PDB file of C-alpha atoms in Angstrom:
ATOM      1  CA  MET X 360       6.699  35.373  -8.764  1.00  0.00           C
ATOM      2  CA  THR X 361       3.066  34.442 -10.547  1.00  0.00           C
ATOM      3  CA  GLY X 362       3.343  31.063 -11.883  1.00  0.00           C
ATOM      4  CA  GLU X 363       6.335  29.565 -10.666  1.00  0.00           C
ATOM      5  CA  THR X 364       6.045  25.971  -9.958  1.00  0.00           C
ATOM      6  CA  VAL X 365       7.426  24.764  -6.291  1.00  0.00           C
ATOM      7  CA  MET X 366       7.572  21.424  -3.931  1.00  0.00           C
ATOM      8  CA  VAL X 367       5.316  21.484  -0.992  1.00  0.00           C
ATOM      9  CA  ASP X 368       5.337  19.276   1.805  1.00  0.00           C
ATOM     10  CA  GLY X 369       2.337  17.632   1.551  1.00  0.00           C
ATOM     11  CA  PRO X 370       0.231  13.997   0.375  1.00  0.00           C
ATOM     12  CA  ALA X 371       1.741  12.667  -3.283  1.00  0.00           C
ATOM     13  CA  GLU X 372      -0.531  14.174  -6.156  1.00  0.00           C
ATOM     14  CA  GLU X 373      -0.997  11.422  -8.138  1.00  0.00           C
ATOM     15  CA  ASP X 374      -0.840  11.105 -12.019  1.00  0.00           C
ATOM     16  CA  PRO X 375      -3.524   9.686 -13.807  1.00  0.00           C
ATOM     17  CA  ARG X 376      -1.435   8.877 -16.910  1.00  0.00           C
ATOM     18  CA  VAL X 377       1.440   7.499 -15.088  1.00  0.00           C
ATOM     19  CA  LEU X 378      -0.763   5.344 -12.980  1.00  0.00           C
ATOM     20  CA  ALA X 379      -2.816   4.158 -15.653  1.00  0.00           C
ATOM     21  CA  LYS X 380       0.310   2.904 -17.228  1.00  0.00           C
ATOM     22  CA  LEU X 381       1.071   1.153 -14.200  1.00  0.00           C
ATOM     23  CA  GLU X 382      -2.143  -0.447 -14.051  1.00  0.00           C
ATOM     24  CA  ARG X 383      -2.221  -1.885 -17.275  1.00  0.00           C
ATOM     25  CA  ARG X 384       1.313  -2.798 -16.948  1.00  0.00           C
ATOM     26  CA  ARG X 385       0.609  -4.302 -13.377  1.00  0.00           C
ATOM     27  CA  ARG X 386      -2.819  -6.459 -14.848  1.00  0.00           C
ATOM     28  CA  LEU X 387      -0.017  -7.619 -18.032  1.00  0.00           C
ATOM     29  CA  LEU X 388       1.680  -9.227 -15.007  1.00  0.00           C
ATOM     30  CA  GLN X 389      -0.722 -11.022 -13.043  1.00  0.00           C
ATOM     31  CA  GLN X 390      -2.280 -12.630 -16.296  1.00  0.00           C
ATOM     32  CA  ALA X 391       1.590 -14.046 -16.934  1.00  0.00           C
ATOM     33  CA  ILE X 392       2.308 -15.537 -13.639  1.00  0.00           C
ATOM     34  CA  GLY X 393      -1.217 -16.611 -13.576  1.00  0.00           C
ATOM     35  CA  ALA X 394      -0.422 -18.781 -17.139  1.00  0.00           C
ATOM     36  CA  ALA X 395       3.248 -19.811 -15.919  1.00  0.00           C
ATOM     37  CA  ALA X 396       1.760 -20.900 -12.532  1.00  0.00           C
ATOM     38  CA  LEU X 397      -0.336 -23.352 -13.795  1.00  0.00           C
ATOM     39  CA  ILE X 398       2.274 -25.691 -15.083  1.00  0.00           C
ATOM     40  CA  PRO X 399       3.436 -26.372 -11.449  1.00  0.00           C
ATOM     41  CA  VAL X 400       0.252 -27.019 -10.149  1.00  0.00           C
ATOM     42  CA  ALA X 401      -0.971 -29.359 -13.113  1.00  0.00           C
ATOM     43  CA  ALA X 402       1.993 -30.989 -13.215  1.00  0.00           C
ATOM     44  CA  GLY X 403       2.809 -31.434  -9.470  1.00  0.00           C
ATOM     45  CA  LEU X 404      -1.303 -32.070  -9.165  1.00  0.00           C
ATOM     46  CA  TYR X 405      -0.564 -35.145 -12.046  1.00  0.00           C
ATOM     47  CA  GLY X 406       2.375 -36.127  -9.624  1.00  0.00           C
ATOM     48  CA  VAL X 407       0.807 -36.524  -6.546  1.00  0.00           C
ATOM     49  CA  LEU X 408      -1.727 -38.649  -7.863  1.00  0.00           C
ATOM     50  CA  PHE X 409      -0.359 -40.610 -10.874  1.00  0.00           C
ATOM     51  CA  GLY X 410       3.446 -40.668  -9.769  1.00  0.00           C
ATOM     52  CA  PRO X 411       5.972 -40.700 -12.743  1.00  0.00           C
ATOM     53  CA  ALA X 412       3.962 -41.756 -15.076  1.00  0.00           C
ATOM     54  CA  LEU X 413       3.898 -38.205 -17.332  1.00  0.00           C
ATOM     55  CA  THR X 414       7.555 -39.353 -17.690  1.00  0.00           C
ATOM     56  CA  GLY X 415       7.204 -42.471 -18.435  1.00  0.00           C
ATOM     57  CA  GLU X 416       9.700 -44.458 -16.192  1.00  0.00           C
ATOM     58  CA  ARG X 417       9.078 -47.051 -13.921  1.00  0.00           C
ATOM     59  CA  LEU X 418      10.268 -46.683 -10.449  1.00  0.00           C
ATOM     60  CA  GLY X 419      10.234 -48.788  -7.735  1.00  0.00           C
ATOM     61  CA  THR X 420       8.523 -47.984  -4.011  1.00  0.00           C
ATOM     62  CA  SER X 421      11.310 -45.351  -2.372  1.00  0.00           C
ATOM     63  CA  GLY X 422      11.213 -43.417  -6.333  1.00  0.00           C
ATOM     64  CA  ASP X 423       7.909 -43.120  -6.440  1.00  0.00           C
ATOM     65  CA  SER X 424       7.285 -41.640  -3.037  1.00  0.00           C
ATOM     66  CA  HIS X 425      10.104 -39.176  -3.786  1.00  0.00           C
ATOM     67  CA  TYR X 426       8.909 -38.097  -7.160  1.00  0.00           C
ATOM     68  CA  ARG X 427       5.387 -38.097  -5.380  1.00  0.00           C
ATOM     69  CA  TYR X 428       7.071 -35.634  -2.880  1.00  0.00           C
ATOM     70  CA  LEU X 429       8.542 -33.359  -5.368  1.00  0.00           C
ATOM     71  CA  SER X 430       5.110 -33.121  -7.103  1.00  0.00           C
ATOM     72  CA  GLY X 431       3.896 -31.671  -3.946  1.00  0.00           C
ATOM     73  CA  LEU X 432       5.987 -29.075  -3.996  1.00  0.00           C
ATOM     74  CA  HIS X 433       5.609 -27.903  -7.217  1.00  0.00           C
ATOM     75  CA  LEU X 434       2.094 -27.720  -6.525  1.00  0.00           C
ATOM     76  CA  ALA X 435       2.761 -25.360  -3.550  1.00  0.00           C
ATOM     77  CA  VAL X 436       5.243 -23.436  -5.341  1.00  0.00           C
ATOM     78  CA  GLY X 437       2.341 -22.805  -7.775  1.00  0.00           C
ATOM     79  CA  LEU X 438      -0.278 -22.176  -5.478  1.00  0.00           C
ATOM     80  CA  LEU X 439       2.184 -19.677  -3.639  1.00  0.00           C
ATOM     81  CA  CYS X 440       2.115 -17.913  -7.243  1.00  0.00           C
ATOM     82  CA  TRP X 441      -1.629 -17.681  -7.400  1.00  0.00           C
ATOM     83  CA  SER X 442      -1.506 -16.237  -3.726  1.00  0.00           C
ATOM     84  CA  THR X 443       0.778 -13.239  -5.111  1.00  0.00           C
ATOM     85  CA  ILE X 444      -1.233 -12.444  -8.223  1.00  0.00           C
ATOM     86  CA  PRO X 445      -4.234 -10.149  -6.407  1.00  0.00           C
ATOM     87  CA  SER X 446      -1.726  -7.574  -4.754  1.00  0.00           C
ATOM     88  CA  ILE X 447       1.210  -7.964  -6.741  1.00  0.00           C
ATOM     89  CA  GLU X 448       2.376  -4.684  -6.625  1.00  0.00           C
ATOM     90  CA  SER X 449       3.416  -5.267  -2.588  1.00  0.00           C
ATOM     91  CA  THR X 450       4.426  -9.341  -2.266  1.00  0.00           C
ATOM     92  CA  GLY X 451       7.463  -8.522  -3.477  1.00  0.00           C
ATOM     93  CA  PRO X 452       9.514 -10.237  -0.827  1.00  0.00           C
ATOM     94  CA  ARG X 453       7.078 -13.453  -1.290  1.00  0.00           C
ATOM     95  CA  PHE X 454       7.518 -13.741  -4.834  1.00  0.00           C
ATOM     96  CA  ARG X 455      11.307 -13.488  -4.679  1.00  0.00           C
ATOM     97  CA  LEU X 456      11.668 -16.181  -2.180  1.00  0.00           C
ATOM     98  CA  LEU X 457       9.615 -18.194  -4.518  1.00  0.00           C
ATOM     99  CA  THR X 458      11.537 -17.865  -7.571  1.00  0.00           C
ATOM    100  CA  LEU X 459      14.878 -18.145  -5.461  1.00  0.00           C
ATOM    101  CA  MET X 460      13.552 -21.759  -4.837  1.00  0.00           C
ATOM    102  CA  VAL X 461      12.522 -22.127  -8.591  1.00  0.00           C
ATOM    103  CA  PHE X 462      15.877 -21.289  -9.874  1.00  0.00           C
ATOM    104  CA  ILE X 463      17.754 -23.558  -7.206  1.00  0.00           C
ATOM    105  CA  GLY X 464      15.490 -26.196  -8.309  1.00  0.00           C
ATOM    106  CA  GLY X 465      16.648 -25.420 -12.303  1.00  0.00           C
ATOM    107  CA  LEU X 466      20.473 -25.704 -11.063  1.00  0.00           C
ATOM    108  CA  ALA X 467      20.117 -29.155  -9.663  1.00  0.00           C
ATOM    109  CA  ARG X 468      17.969 -30.019 -12.864  1.00  0.00           C
ATOM    110  CA  PHE X 469      20.482 -28.720 -15.047  1.00  0.00           C
ATOM    111  CA  PHE X 470      23.795 -30.294 -13.141  1.00  0.00           C
ATOM    112  CA  GLY X 471      22.036 -33.286 -13.538  1.00  0.00           C
ATOM    113  CA  MET X 472      21.315 -32.631 -17.308  1.00  0.00           C
ATOM    114  CA  THR X 473      25.276 -31.971 -17.714  1.00  0.00           C
ATOM    115  CA  LEU X 474      25.520 -35.698 -15.781  1.00  0.00           C
ATOM    116  CA  ALA X 475      22.976 -38.148 -17.374  1.00  0.00           C
ATOM    117  CA  GLY X 476      22.724 -36.305 -20.946  1.00  0.00           C
ATOM    118  CA  LEU X 477      19.763 -34.697 -22.471  1.00  0.00           C
ATOM    119  CA  PRO X 478      16.515 -35.622 -20.901  1.00  0.00           C
ATOM    120  CA  SER X 479      12.916 -35.604 -22.843  1.00  0.00           C
ATOM    121  CA  PHE X 480      11.194 -32.263 -23.771  1.00  0.00           C
ATOM    122  CA  TYR X 481       8.990 -31.885 -21.056  1.00  0.00           C
ATOM    123  CA  MET X 482      11.743 -31.139 -18.879  1.00  0.00           C
ATOM    124  CA  LEU X 483      13.920 -29.276 -21.045  1.00  0.00           C
ATOM    125  CA  GLY X 484      10.242 -27.288 -21.062  1.00  0.00           C
ATOM    126  CA  ALA X 485      10.822 -26.973 -16.895  1.00  0.00           C
ATOM    127  CA  LEU X 486      14.289 -26.322 -17.066  1.00  0.00           C
ATOM    128  CA  THR X 487      13.131 -23.454 -19.182  1.00  0.00           C
ATOM    129  CA  MET X 488      10.017 -22.227 -16.608  1.00  0.00           C
ATOM    130  CA  GLU X 489      12.713 -22.090 -13.830  1.00  0.00           C
ATOM    131  CA  LEU X 490      16.280 -20.948 -14.825  1.00  0.00           C
ATOM    132  CA  VAL X 491      14.413 -18.379 -17.606  1.00  0.00           C
ATOM    133  CA  VAL X 492      10.592 -17.158 -17.495  1.00  0.00           C
ATOM    134  CA  MET X 493      10.642 -17.333 -13.225  1.00  0.00           C
ATOM    135  CA  PRO X 494      13.896 -14.850 -12.894  1.00  0.00           C
ATOM    136  CA  ILE X 495      12.372 -13.100 -16.363  1.00  0.00           C
ATOM    137  CA  LEU X 496       8.946 -12.391 -13.639  1.00  0.00           C
ATOM    138  CA  CYS X 497      10.544 -11.361 -10.930  1.00  0.00           C
ATOM    139  CA  PHE X 498      12.453  -8.788 -12.474  1.00  0.00           C
ATOM    140  CA  TRP X 499       9.378  -7.606 -13.971  1.00  0.00           C
ATOM    141  CA  GLN X 500       7.372  -7.472 -10.165  1.00  0.00           C
ATOM    142  CA  TRP X 501      10.111  -5.779  -8.859  1.00  0.00           C
ATOM    143  CA  ARG X 502      10.120  -2.864 -11.963  1.00  0.00           C
ATOM    144  CA  ILE X 503       6.158  -2.879 -10.959  1.00  0.00           C
ATOM    145  CA  ALA X 504       6.957  -2.093  -7.443  1.00  0.00           C
ATOM    146  CA  ARG X 505       9.074   0.448  -8.122  1.00  0.00           C
ATOM    147  CA  GLY X 506       6.611   2.113 -10.194  1.00  0.00           C
ATOM    148  CA  TYR X 507       4.193   2.291  -7.577  1.00  0.00           C
ATOM    149  CA  ALA X 508       6.623   3.329  -4.778  1.00  0.00           C
ATOM    150  CA  VAL X 509       7.994   5.873  -6.867  1.00  0.00           C
ATOM    151  CA  GLU X 510       4.541   7.600  -7.663  1.00  0.00           C
ATOM    152  CA  GLU X 511       3.679   7.532  -3.717  1.00  0.00           C
ATOM    153  CA  LYS X 512       6.653   9.131  -2.730  1.00  0.00           C
ATOM    154  CA  ARG X 513       6.569  11.600  -5.499  1.00  0.00           C
ATOM    155  CA  PRO X 514       5.759  15.186  -3.891  1.00  0.00           C
ATOM    156  CA  VAL X 515       3.135  17.863  -4.292  1.00  0.00           C
ATOM    157  CA  ILE X 516       3.476  20.404  -7.195  1.00  0.00           C
ATOM    158  CA  ARG X 517       1.617  23.757  -6.880  1.00  0.00           C
ATOM    159  CA  ARG X 518       1.956  27.005  -8.350  1.00  0.00           C
ATOM    160  CA  GLU X 519       2.029  30.019  -6.130  1.00  0.00           C
ATOM    161  CA  ASN X 520      -0.853  31.358  -7.438  1.00  0.00           C
ATOM    162  CA  GLN X 521      -2.539  28.592  -6.291  1.00  0.00           C
ATOM    163  CA  ALA X 522      -4.645  28.832  -3.568  1.00  0.00           C
ATOM    164  CA  PRO X 523      -3.967  25.673  -0.833  1.00  0.00           C
ATOM    165  CA  PRO X 524      -6.046  22.710  -0.506  1.00  0.00           C
ATOM    166  CA  PRO X 525      -9.195  23.307   1.745  1.00  0.00           C
ATOM    167  CA  PRO X 526      -8.970  21.661   5.195  1.00  0.00           C
ATOM    168  CA  VAL X 527     -10.859  18.352   5.611  1.00  0.00           C
ATOM    169  CA  ALA X 528     -13.660  17.996   7.834  1.00  0.00           C
ATOM    170  CA  THR X 529     -13.513  15.317   9.860  1.00  0.00           C
ATOM    171  CA  ALA X 530     -16.631  13.019   9.462  1.00  0.00           C
ATOM    172  CA  PRO X 531     -18.487  12.010  13.138  1.00  0.00           C
ATOM    173  CA  VAL X 532     -17.815   8.364  14.648  1.00  0.00           C
ATOM    174  CA  ASP X 533     -20.028   5.629  14.275  1.00  0.00           C
ATOM    175  CA  GLY X 534     -22.505   8.757  13.552  1.00  0.00           C
ATOM    176  CA  ARG X 535     -22.146  10.444  17.128  1.00  0.00           C
ATOM    177  CA  VAL X 536     -21.480  14.070  16.392  1.00  0.00           C
ATOM    178  CA  PRO X 537     -18.435  15.012  18.485  1.00  0.00           C
ATOM    179  CA  ALA X 538     -19.411  17.389  21.697  1.00  0.00           C
ATOM    180  CA  PRO X 539     -18.513  20.954  21.372  1.00  0.00           C
ATOM    181  CA  ARG X 540     -15.068  22.277  23.152  1.00  0.00           C
ATOM    182  CA  PRO X 541     -15.831  23.656  26.393  1.00  0.00           C
ATOM    183  CA  GLN X 542     -15.244  27.385  26.172  1.00  0.00           C
ATOM    184  CA  THR X 543     -12.601  28.876  28.539  1.00  0.00           C
ATOM    185  CA  VAL X 544     -13.441  31.999  30.898  1.00  0.00           C
ATOM    186  CA  PRO X 545     -10.659  34.634  31.656  1.00  0.00           C
ATOM    187  CA  ASP X 546     -10.036  35.119  35.473  1.00  0.00           C
ATOM    188  CA  ASP X 547      -9.801  38.494  35.490  1.00  0.00           C
ATOM    189  CA  LEU X 548     -13.262  39.203  34.447  1.00  0.00           C
ATOM    190  CA  PRO X 549     -15.189  41.211  37.190  1.00  0.00           C
ATOM    191  CA  GLU X 550     -18.076  39.475  39.156  1.00  0.00           C
ATOM    192  CA  PRO X 551     -21.593  40.378  38.661  1.00  0.00           C
ATOM    193  CA  VAL X 552     -23.561  42.668  40.489  1.00  0.00           C
ATOM    194  CA  PRO X 553     -26.691  41.429  41.807  1.00  0.00           C
ATOM    195  CA  ALA X 554     -29.822  42.391  40.958  1.00  0.00           C
ATOM    196  CA  ALA X 555     -31.901  44.332  43.647  1.00  0.00           C
ATOM    197  CA  ALA X 556     -35.459  42.703  44.479  1.00  0.00           C
ATOM    198  CA  SER X 557     -38.253  45.549  44.323  1.00  0.00           C
ATOM    199  CA  GLY X 558     -41.603  45.756  46.462  1.00  0.00           C
ATOM    200  CA  ASP X 559     -43.691  43.309  43.701  1.00  0.00           C
ATOM    201  CA  GLY X 560     -40.818  40.637  44.117  1.00  0.00           C
ATOM    202  CA  THR X 561     -39.452  41.061  40.529  1.00  0.00           C
ATOM    203  CA  ALA X 562     -35.650  41.798  40.121  1.00  0.00           C
ATOM    204  CA  MET X 563     -34.586  44.933  39.789  1.00  0.00           C
ATOM    205  CA  ALA X 564     -31.163  46.224  38.071  1.00  0.00           C
ATOM    206  CA  ALA X 565     -28.930  47.964  40.047  1.00  0.00           C
ATOM    207  CA  PRO X 566     -28.177  51.601  39.262  1.00  0.00           C
ATOM    208  CA  PRO X 567     -25.061  52.752  37.888  1.00  0.00           C
ATOM    209  CA  PRO X 568     -22.763  54.220  39.956  1.00  0.00           C
ATOM    210  CA  PRO X 569     -22.864  58.547  39.962  1.00  0.00           C
ATOM    211  CA  ALA X 570     -20.903  60.288  37.655  1.00  0.00           C
ATOM    212  CA  PRO X 571     -18.492  63.025  39.172  1.00  0.00           C
ATOM    213  CA  ASN X 572     -19.545  66.780  38.513  1.00  0.00           C
ATOM    214  CA  PRO X 573     -17.203  67.964  36.233  1.00  0.00           C
ATOM    215  CA  ARG X 574     -17.469  71.837  37.942  1.00  0.00           C
ATOM    216  CA  VAL X 575     -16.216  70.374  41.558  1.00  0.00           C
ATOM    217  CA  PRO X 576     -12.944  70.824  41.925  1.00  0.00           C
ATOM    218  CA  GLU X 577     -10.692  67.015  43.026  1.00  0.00           C
ATOM    219  CA  THR X 578     -10.159  68.500  46.682  1.00  0.00           C
ATOM    220  CA  ALA X 579     -13.748  69.815  47.155  1.00  0.00           C
ATOM    221  CA  ARG X 580     -14.742  66.135  46.512  1.00  0.00           C
ATOM    222  CA  SER X 581     -12.224  64.765  48.577  1.00  0.00           C
ATOM    223  CA  SER X 582     -13.368  66.825  51.889  1.00  0.00           C
ATOM    224  CA  THR X 583     -16.880  66.272  50.932  1.00  0.00           C
TER     225      THR X 583
END
């Protein structure tokens, strides 16, 4: 039937409108992750260099050492989040692992808050990042990755009266033209008749066999 759409096997037929929409969402997610990861990078680097000066608390030697260690973990988490930005649609496992680590740390912070009371505004902001912002970014990343995966697996939709795409010619490797395939000769071909040599040395074609006389009967032809 002319004009009827059919599903055929082949590579995915990409929709420019869907891809443009996914690309806009991808850029927004990259900007959000870049801005969110700036907080643990800045806070972690400050804690490594200056210790607990940001909190206004005085700690002993062991407490200061442990605080700088935790600040180094914050710095590493922020840098790893930044490493997922260039290909955020394909770094789902790494980003989910980072989200799990941050979320568990937020749960520990919330547990301490229930025991010791409300901390400073800075700590409440960190708690919001750990328990709210990171899970939202993780879900957003999953939606973007799922959109790209669905678009890649979508089959080709072609109309019946539409001709199939022409075959793609393979380019030569390393600039070299591929060698032609050897032609196979069948085994049942007759052997060529050698040409006879003339008196001056030039080759002469062999005379064709005499044609049978149609007036001579078969019995007389065989007796002769």
